[in-house]
JSON list of C-alpha atoms and ligand atoms in Angstrom, two decimals:
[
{"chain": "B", "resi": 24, "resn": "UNK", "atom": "CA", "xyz": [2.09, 17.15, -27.37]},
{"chain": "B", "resi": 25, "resn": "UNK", "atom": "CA", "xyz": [1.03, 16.82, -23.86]},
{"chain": "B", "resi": 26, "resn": "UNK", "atom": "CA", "xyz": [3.95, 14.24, -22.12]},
{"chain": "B", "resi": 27, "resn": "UNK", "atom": "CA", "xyz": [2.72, 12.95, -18.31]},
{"chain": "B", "resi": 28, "resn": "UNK", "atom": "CA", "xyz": [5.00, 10.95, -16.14]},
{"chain": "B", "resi": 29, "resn": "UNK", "atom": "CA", "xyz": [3.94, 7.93, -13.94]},
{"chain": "B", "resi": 30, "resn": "UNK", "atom": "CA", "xyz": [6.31, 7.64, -11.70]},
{"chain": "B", "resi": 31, "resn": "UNK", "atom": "CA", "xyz": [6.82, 4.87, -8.92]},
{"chain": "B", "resi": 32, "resn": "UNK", "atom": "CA", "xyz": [8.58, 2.12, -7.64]},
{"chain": "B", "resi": 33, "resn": "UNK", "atom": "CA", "xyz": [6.25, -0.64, -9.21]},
{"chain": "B", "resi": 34, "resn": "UNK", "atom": "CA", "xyz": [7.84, -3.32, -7.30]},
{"chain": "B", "resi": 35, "resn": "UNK", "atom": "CA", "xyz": [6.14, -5.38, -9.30]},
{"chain": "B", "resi": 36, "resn": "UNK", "atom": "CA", "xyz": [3.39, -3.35, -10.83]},
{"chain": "B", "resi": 37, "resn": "UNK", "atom": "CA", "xyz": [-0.13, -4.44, -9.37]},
{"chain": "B", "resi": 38, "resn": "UNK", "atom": "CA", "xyz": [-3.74, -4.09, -10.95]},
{"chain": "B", "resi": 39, "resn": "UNK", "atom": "CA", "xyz": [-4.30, -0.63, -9.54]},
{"chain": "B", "resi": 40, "resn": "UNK", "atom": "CA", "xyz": [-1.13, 0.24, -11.45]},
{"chain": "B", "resi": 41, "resn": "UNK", "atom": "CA", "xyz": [-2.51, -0.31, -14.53]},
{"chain": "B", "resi": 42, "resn": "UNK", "atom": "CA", "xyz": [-5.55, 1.11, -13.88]},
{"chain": "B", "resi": 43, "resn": "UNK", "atom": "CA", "xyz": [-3.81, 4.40, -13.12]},
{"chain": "B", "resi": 44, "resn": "UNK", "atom": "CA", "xyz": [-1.88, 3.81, -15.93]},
{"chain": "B", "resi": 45, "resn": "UNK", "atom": "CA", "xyz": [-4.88, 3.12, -18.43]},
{"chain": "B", "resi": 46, "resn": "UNK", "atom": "CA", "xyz": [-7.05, 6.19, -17.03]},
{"chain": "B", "resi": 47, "resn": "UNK", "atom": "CA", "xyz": [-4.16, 8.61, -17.24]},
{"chain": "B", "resi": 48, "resn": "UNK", "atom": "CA", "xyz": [-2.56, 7.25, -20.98]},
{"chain": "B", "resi": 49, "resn": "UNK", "atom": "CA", "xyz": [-6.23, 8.45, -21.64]},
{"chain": "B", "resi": 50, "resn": "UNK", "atom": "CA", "xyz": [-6.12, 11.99, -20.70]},
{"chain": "B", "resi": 51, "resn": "UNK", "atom": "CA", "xyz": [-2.49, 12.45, -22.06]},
{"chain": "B", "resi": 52, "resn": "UNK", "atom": "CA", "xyz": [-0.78, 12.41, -25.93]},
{"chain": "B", "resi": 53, "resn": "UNK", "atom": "CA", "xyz": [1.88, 9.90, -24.28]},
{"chain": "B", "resi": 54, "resn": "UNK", "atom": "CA", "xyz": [2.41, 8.76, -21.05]},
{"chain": "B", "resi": 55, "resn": "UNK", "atom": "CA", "xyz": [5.65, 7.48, -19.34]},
{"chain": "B", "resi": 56, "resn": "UNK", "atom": "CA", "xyz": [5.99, 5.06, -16.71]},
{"chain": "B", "resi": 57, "resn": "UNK", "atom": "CA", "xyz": [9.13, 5.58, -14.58]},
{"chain": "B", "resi": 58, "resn": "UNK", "atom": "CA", "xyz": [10.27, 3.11, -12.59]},
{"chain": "B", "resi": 59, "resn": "UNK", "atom": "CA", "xyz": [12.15, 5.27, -10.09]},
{"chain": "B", "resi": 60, "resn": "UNK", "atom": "CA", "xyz": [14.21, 4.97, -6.60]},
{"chain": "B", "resi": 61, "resn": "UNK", "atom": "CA", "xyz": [12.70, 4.89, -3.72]},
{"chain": "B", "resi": 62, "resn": "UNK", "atom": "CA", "xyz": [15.19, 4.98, -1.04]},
{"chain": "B", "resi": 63, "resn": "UNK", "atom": "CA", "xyz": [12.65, 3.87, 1.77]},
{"chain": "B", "resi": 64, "resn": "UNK", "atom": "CA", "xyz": [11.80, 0.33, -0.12]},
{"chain": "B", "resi": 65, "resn": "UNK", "atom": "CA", "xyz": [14.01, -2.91, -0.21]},
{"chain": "B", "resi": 66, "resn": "UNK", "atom": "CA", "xyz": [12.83, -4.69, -3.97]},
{"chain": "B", "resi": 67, "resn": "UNK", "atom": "CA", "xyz": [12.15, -7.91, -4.58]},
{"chain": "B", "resi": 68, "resn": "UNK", "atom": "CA", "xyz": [12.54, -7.49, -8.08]},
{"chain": "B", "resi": 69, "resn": "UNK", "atom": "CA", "xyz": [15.90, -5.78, -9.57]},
{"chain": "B", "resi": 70, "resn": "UNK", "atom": "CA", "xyz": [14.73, -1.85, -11.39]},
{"chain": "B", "resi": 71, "resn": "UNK", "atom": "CA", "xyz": [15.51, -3.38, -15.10]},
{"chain": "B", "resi": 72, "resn": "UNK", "atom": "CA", "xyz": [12.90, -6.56, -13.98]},
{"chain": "B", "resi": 73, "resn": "UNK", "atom": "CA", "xyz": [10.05, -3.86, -13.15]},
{"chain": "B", "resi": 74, "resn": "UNK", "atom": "CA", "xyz": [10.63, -2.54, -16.58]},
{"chain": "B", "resi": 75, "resn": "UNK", "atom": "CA", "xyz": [10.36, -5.65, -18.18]},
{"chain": "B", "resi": 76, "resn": "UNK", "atom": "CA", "xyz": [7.20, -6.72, -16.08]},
{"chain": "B", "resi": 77, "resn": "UNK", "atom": "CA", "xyz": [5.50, -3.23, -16.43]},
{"chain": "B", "resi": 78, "resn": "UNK", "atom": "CA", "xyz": [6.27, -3.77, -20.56]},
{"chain": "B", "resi": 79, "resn": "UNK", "atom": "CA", "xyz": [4.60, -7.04, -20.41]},
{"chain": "B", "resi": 80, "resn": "UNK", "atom": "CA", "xyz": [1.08, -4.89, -18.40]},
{"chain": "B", "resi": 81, "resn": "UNK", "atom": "CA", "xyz": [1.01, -2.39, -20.95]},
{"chain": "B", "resi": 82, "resn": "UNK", "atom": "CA", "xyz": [0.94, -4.37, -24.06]},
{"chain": "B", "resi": 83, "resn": "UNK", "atom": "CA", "xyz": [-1.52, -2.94, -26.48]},
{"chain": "B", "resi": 84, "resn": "UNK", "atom": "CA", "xyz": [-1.21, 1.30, -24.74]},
{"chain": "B", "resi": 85, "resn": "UNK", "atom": "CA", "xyz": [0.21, 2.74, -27.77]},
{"chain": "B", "resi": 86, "resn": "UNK", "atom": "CA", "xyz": [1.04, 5.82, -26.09]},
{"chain": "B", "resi": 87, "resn": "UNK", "atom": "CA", "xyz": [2.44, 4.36, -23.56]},
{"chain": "B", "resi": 88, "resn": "UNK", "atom": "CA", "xyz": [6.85, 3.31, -22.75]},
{"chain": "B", "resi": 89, "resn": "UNK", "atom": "CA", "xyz": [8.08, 2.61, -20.04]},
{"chain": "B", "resi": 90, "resn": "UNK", "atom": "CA", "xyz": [11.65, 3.38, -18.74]},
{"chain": "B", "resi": 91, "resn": "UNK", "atom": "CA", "xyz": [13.54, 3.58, -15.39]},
{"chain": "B", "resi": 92, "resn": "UNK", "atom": "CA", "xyz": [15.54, 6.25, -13.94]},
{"chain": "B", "resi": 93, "resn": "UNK", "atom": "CA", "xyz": [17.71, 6.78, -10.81]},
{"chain": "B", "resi": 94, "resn": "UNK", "atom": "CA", "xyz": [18.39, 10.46, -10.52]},
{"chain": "B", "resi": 95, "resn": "UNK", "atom": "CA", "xyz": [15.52, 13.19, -9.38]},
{"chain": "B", "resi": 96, "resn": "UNK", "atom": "CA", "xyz": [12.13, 12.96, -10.77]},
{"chain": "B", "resi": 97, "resn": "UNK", "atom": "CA", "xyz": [12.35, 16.77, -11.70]},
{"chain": "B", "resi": 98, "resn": "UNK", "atom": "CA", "xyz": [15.33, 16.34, -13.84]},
{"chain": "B", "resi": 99, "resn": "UNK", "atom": "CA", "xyz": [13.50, 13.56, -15.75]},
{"chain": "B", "resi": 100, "resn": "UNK", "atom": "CA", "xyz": [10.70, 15.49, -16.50]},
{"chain": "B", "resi": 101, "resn": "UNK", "atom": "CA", "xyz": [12.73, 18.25, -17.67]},
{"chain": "B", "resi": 102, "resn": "UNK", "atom": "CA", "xyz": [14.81, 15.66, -20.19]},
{"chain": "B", "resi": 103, "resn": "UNK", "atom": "CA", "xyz": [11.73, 14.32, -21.50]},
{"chain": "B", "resi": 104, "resn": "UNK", "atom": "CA", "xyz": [9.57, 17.47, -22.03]},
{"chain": "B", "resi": 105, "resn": "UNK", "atom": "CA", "xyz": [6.85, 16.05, -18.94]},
{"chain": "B", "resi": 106, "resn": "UNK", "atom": "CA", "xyz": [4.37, 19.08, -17.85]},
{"chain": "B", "resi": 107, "resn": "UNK", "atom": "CA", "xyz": [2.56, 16.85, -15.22]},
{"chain": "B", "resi": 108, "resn": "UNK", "atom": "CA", "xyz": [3.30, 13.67, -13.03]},
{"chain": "B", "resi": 109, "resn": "UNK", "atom": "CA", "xyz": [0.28, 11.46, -12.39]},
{"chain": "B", "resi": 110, "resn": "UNK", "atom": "CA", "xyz": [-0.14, 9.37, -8.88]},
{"chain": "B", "resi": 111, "resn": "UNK", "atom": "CA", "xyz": [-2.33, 7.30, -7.80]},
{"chain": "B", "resi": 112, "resn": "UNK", "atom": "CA", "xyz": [-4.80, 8.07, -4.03]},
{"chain": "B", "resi": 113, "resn": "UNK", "atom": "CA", "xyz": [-6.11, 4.91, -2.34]},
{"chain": "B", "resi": 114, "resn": "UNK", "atom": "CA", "xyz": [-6.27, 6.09, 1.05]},
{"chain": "B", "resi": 115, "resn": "UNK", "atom": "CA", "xyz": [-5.83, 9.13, 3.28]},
{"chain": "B", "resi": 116, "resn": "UNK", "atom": "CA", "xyz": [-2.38, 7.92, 4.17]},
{"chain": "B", "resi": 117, "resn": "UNK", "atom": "CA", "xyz": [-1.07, 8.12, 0.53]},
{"chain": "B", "resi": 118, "resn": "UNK", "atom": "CA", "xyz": [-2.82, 11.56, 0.00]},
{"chain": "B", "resi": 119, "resn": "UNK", "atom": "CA", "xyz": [-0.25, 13.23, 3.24]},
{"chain": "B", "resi": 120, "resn": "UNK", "atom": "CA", "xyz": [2.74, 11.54, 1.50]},
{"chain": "B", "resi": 121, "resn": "UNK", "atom": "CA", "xyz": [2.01, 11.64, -2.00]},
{"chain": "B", "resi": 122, "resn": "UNK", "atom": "CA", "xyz": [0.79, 15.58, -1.19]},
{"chain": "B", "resi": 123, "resn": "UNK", "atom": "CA", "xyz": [4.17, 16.00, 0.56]},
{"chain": "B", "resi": 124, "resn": "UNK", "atom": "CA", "xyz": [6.25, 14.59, -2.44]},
{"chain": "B", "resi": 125, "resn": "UNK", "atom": "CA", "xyz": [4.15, 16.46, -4.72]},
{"chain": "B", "resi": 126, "resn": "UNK", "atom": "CA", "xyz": [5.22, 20.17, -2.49]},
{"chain": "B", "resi": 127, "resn": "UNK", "atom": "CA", "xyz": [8.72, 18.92, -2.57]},
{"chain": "B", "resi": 128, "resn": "UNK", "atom": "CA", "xyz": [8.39, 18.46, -6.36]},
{"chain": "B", "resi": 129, "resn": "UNK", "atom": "CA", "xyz": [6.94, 21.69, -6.76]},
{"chain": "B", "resi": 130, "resn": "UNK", "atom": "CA", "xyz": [9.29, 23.65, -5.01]},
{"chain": "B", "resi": 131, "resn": "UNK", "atom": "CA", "xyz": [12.24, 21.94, -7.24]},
{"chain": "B", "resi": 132, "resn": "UNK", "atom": "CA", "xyz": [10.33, 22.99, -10.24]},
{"chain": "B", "resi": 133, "resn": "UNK", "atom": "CA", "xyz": [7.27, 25.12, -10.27]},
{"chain": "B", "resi": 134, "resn": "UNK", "atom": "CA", "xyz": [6.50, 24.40, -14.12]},
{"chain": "B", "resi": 135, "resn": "UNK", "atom": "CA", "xyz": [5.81, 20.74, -13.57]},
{"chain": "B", "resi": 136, "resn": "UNK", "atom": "CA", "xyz": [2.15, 20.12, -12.51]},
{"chain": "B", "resi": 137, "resn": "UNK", "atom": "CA", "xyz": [1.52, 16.80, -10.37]},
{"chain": "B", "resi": 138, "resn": "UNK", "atom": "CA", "xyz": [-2.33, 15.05, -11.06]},
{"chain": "B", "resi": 139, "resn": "UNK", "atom": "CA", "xyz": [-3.82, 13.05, -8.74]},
{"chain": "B", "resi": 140, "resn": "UNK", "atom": "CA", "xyz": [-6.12, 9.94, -10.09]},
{"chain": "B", "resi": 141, "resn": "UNK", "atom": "CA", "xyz": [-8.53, 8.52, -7.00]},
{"chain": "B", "resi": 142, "resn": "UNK", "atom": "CA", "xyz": [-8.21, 4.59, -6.78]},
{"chain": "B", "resi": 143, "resn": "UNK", "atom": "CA", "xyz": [-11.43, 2.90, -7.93]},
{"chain": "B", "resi": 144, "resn": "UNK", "atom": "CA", "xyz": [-12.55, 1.01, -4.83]},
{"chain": "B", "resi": 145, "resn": "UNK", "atom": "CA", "xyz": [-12.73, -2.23, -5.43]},
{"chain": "B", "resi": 146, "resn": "UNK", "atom": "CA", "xyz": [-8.49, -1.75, -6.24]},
{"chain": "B", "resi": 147, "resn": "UNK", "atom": "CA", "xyz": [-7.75, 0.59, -3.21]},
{"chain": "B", "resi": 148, "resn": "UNK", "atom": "CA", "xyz": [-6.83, -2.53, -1.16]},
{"chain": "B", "resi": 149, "resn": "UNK", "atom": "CA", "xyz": [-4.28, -3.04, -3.62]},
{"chain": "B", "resi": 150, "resn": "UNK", "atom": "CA", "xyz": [-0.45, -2.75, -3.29]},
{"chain": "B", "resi": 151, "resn": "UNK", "atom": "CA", "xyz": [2.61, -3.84, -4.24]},
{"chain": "B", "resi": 152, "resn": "UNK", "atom": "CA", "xyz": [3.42, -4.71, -0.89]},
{"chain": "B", "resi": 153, "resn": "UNK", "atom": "CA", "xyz": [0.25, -6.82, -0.46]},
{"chain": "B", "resi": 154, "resn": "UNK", "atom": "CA", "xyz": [0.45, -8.63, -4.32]},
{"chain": "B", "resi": 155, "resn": "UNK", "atom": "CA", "xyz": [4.24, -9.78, -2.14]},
{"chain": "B", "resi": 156, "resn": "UNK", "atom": "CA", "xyz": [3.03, -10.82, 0.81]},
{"chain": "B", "resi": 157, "resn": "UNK", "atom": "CA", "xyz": [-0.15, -12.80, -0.95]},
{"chain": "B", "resi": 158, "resn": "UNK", "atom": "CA", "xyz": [2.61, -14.03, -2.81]},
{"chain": "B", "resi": 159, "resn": "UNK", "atom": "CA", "xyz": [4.42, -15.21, 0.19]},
{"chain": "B", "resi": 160, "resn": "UNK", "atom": "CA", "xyz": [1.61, -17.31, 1.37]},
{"chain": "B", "resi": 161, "resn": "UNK", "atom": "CA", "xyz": [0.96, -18.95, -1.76]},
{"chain": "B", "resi": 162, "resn": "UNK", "atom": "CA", "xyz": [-2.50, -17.32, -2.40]},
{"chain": "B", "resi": 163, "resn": "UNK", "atom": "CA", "xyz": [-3.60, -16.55, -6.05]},
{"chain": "B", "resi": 164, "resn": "UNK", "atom": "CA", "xyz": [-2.35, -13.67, -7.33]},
{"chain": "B", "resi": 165, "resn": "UNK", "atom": "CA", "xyz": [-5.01, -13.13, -10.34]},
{"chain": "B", "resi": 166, "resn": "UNK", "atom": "CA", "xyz": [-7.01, -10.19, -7.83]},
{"chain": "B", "resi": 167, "resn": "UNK", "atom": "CA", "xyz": [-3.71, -8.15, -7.71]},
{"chain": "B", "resi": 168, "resn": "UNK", "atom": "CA", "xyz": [-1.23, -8.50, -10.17]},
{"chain": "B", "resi": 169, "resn": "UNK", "atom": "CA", "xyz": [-1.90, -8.20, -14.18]},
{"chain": "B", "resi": 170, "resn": "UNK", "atom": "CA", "xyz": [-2.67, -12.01, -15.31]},
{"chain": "B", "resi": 171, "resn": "UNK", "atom": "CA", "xyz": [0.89, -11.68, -17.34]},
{"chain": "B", "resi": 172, "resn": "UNK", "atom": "CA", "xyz": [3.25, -10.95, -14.96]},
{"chain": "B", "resi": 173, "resn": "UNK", "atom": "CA", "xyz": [1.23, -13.73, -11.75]},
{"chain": "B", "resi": 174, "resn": "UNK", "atom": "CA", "xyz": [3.61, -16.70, -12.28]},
{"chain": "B", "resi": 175, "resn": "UNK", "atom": "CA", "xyz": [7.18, -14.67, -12.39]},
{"chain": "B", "resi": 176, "resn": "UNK", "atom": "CA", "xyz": [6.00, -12.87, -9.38]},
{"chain": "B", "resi": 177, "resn": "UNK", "atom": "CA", "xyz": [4.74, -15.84, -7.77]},
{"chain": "B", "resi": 178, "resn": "UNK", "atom": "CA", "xyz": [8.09, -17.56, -8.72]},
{"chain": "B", "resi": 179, "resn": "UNK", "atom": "CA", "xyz": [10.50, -15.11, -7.75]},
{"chain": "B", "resi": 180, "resn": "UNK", "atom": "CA", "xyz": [8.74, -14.96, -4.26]},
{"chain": "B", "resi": 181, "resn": "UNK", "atom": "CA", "xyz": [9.30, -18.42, -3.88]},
{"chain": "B", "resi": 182, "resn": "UNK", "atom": "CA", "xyz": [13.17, -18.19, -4.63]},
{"chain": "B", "resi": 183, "resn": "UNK", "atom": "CA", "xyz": [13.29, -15.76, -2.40]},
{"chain": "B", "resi": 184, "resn": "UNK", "atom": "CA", "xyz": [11.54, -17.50, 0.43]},
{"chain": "B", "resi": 185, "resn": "UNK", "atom": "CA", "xyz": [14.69, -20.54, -0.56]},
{"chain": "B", "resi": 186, "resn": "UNK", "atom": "CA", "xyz": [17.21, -17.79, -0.03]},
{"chain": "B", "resi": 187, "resn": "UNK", "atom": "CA", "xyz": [16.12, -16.57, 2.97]},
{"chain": "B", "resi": 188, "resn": "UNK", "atom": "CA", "xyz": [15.88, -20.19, 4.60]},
{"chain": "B", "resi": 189, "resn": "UNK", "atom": "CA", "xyz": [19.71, -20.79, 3.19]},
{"chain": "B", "resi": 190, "resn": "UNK", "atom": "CA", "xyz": [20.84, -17.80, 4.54]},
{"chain": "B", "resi": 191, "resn": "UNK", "atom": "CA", "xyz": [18.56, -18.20, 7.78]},
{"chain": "G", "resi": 217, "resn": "LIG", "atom": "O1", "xyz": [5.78, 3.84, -5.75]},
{"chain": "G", "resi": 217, "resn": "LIG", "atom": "P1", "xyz": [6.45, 4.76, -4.77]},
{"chain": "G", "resi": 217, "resn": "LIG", "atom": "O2", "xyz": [7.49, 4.00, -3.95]},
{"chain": "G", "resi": 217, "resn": "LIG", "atom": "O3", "xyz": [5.48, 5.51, -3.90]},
{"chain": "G", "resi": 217, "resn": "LIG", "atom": "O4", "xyz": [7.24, 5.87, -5.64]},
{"chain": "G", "resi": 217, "resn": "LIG", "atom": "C1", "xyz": [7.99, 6.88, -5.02]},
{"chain": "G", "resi": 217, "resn": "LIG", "atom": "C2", "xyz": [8.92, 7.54, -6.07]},
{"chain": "G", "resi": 217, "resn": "LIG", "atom": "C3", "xyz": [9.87, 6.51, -6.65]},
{"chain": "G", "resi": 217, "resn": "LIG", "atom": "C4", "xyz": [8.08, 8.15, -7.16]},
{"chain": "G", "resi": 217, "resn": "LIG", "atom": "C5", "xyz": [9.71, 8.66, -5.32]},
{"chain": "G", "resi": 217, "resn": "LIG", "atom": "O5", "xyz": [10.49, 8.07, -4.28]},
{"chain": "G", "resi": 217, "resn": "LIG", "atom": "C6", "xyz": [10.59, 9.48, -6.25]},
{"chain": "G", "resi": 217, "resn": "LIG", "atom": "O6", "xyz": [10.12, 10.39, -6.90]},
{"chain": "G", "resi": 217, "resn": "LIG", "atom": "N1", "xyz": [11.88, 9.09, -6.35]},
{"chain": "G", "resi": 217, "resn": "LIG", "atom": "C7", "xyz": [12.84, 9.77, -7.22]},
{"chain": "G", "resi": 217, "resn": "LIG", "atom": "C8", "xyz": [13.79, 10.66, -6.39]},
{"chain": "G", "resi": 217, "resn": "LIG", "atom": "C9", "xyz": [13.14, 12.01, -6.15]},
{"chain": "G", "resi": 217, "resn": "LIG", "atom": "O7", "xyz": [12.88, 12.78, -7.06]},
{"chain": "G", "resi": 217, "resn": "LIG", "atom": "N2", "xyz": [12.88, 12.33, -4.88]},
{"chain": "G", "resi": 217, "resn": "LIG", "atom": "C10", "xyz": [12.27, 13.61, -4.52]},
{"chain": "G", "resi": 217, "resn": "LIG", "atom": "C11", "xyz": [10.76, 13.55, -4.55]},
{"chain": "G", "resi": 217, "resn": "LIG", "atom": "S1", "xyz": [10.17, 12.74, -3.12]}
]
């Protein structure tokens, strides 16, 4: 059984997401999605939410769960029996830091292989960051989030627009 790990911070996940996600459950027995910490990003949506919203995208991948974790991403994979974490490459920006999270992987554990999937271009705009700010601005959210998750995201943007007026 060959176990890969999709790890990121899928704040929420967006349409390239789950285009990483569909391509890769493909190549792979099982695949897990991992919401995971990133301690360079401020969330909009709380880890547990991501998990529900990411459950919601993959309805219908049988070999796919999804779970979230805080610790390392080595010590995952070695508690779930992963051999290979999958990222997605939209741009030559992602390739230096996903390549230098990949070394840093390796060198924490040389068993567990790291697979890179290229963006199709007409997602590689895509991010979570940009699904947000289109959010933000009101502007329909069908092009970058999956179609079940477009009114909580658009929703909880708008609460937290409220919140940040109260608190000014
Ligand atoms: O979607 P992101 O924000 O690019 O995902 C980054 C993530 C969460 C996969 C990365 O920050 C991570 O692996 N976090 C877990 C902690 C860890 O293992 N850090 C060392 C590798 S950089």
């Amino acid at each position: 059984m060959r176990t890969a790990l999709y790890p990121g911070s899928f704040d929420p996940v967006t349409l390239g997401h789950l285009d990483v996600i569909r391509r890769a459950a493909a190549q792979f027995d099982r695949l897990i999605v991992c919401v995971m910490f990133n301690s360079e990003k401020h969330g909009l949506f709380r880890p547990e939410e991501r998990v529900e919203l990411l459950k919601k995208s993959v309805q219908g991948l049988d070999n796919v769960t999804v779970d979230c974790a805080s610790g390392l991403l080595v010590d995952y994979a070695r508690a779930h029996q992963v051999s290979c974490v999958v990222k997605g490459i939209r741009t030559v920006a992602d390739f230096e830091a996903e390549k230098q999270m990949a070394d840093i992987n390796r060198g924490l554990c040389p068993e567990l292989e790291t697979m890179f999937l290229m963006a199709k271009p007409e997602l590689g705009h895509i991010s979570s960051t940009i699904a947000k700010e289109m959010a933000r601005y009101g502007v329909d959210l069908r092009a970058y989030v999956p179609q079940v998750i477009e009114e909580t995201v658009a929703a909880r943007m708008q609460q937290a627009i409220t919140l940040e007026k109260k608190e000014g």
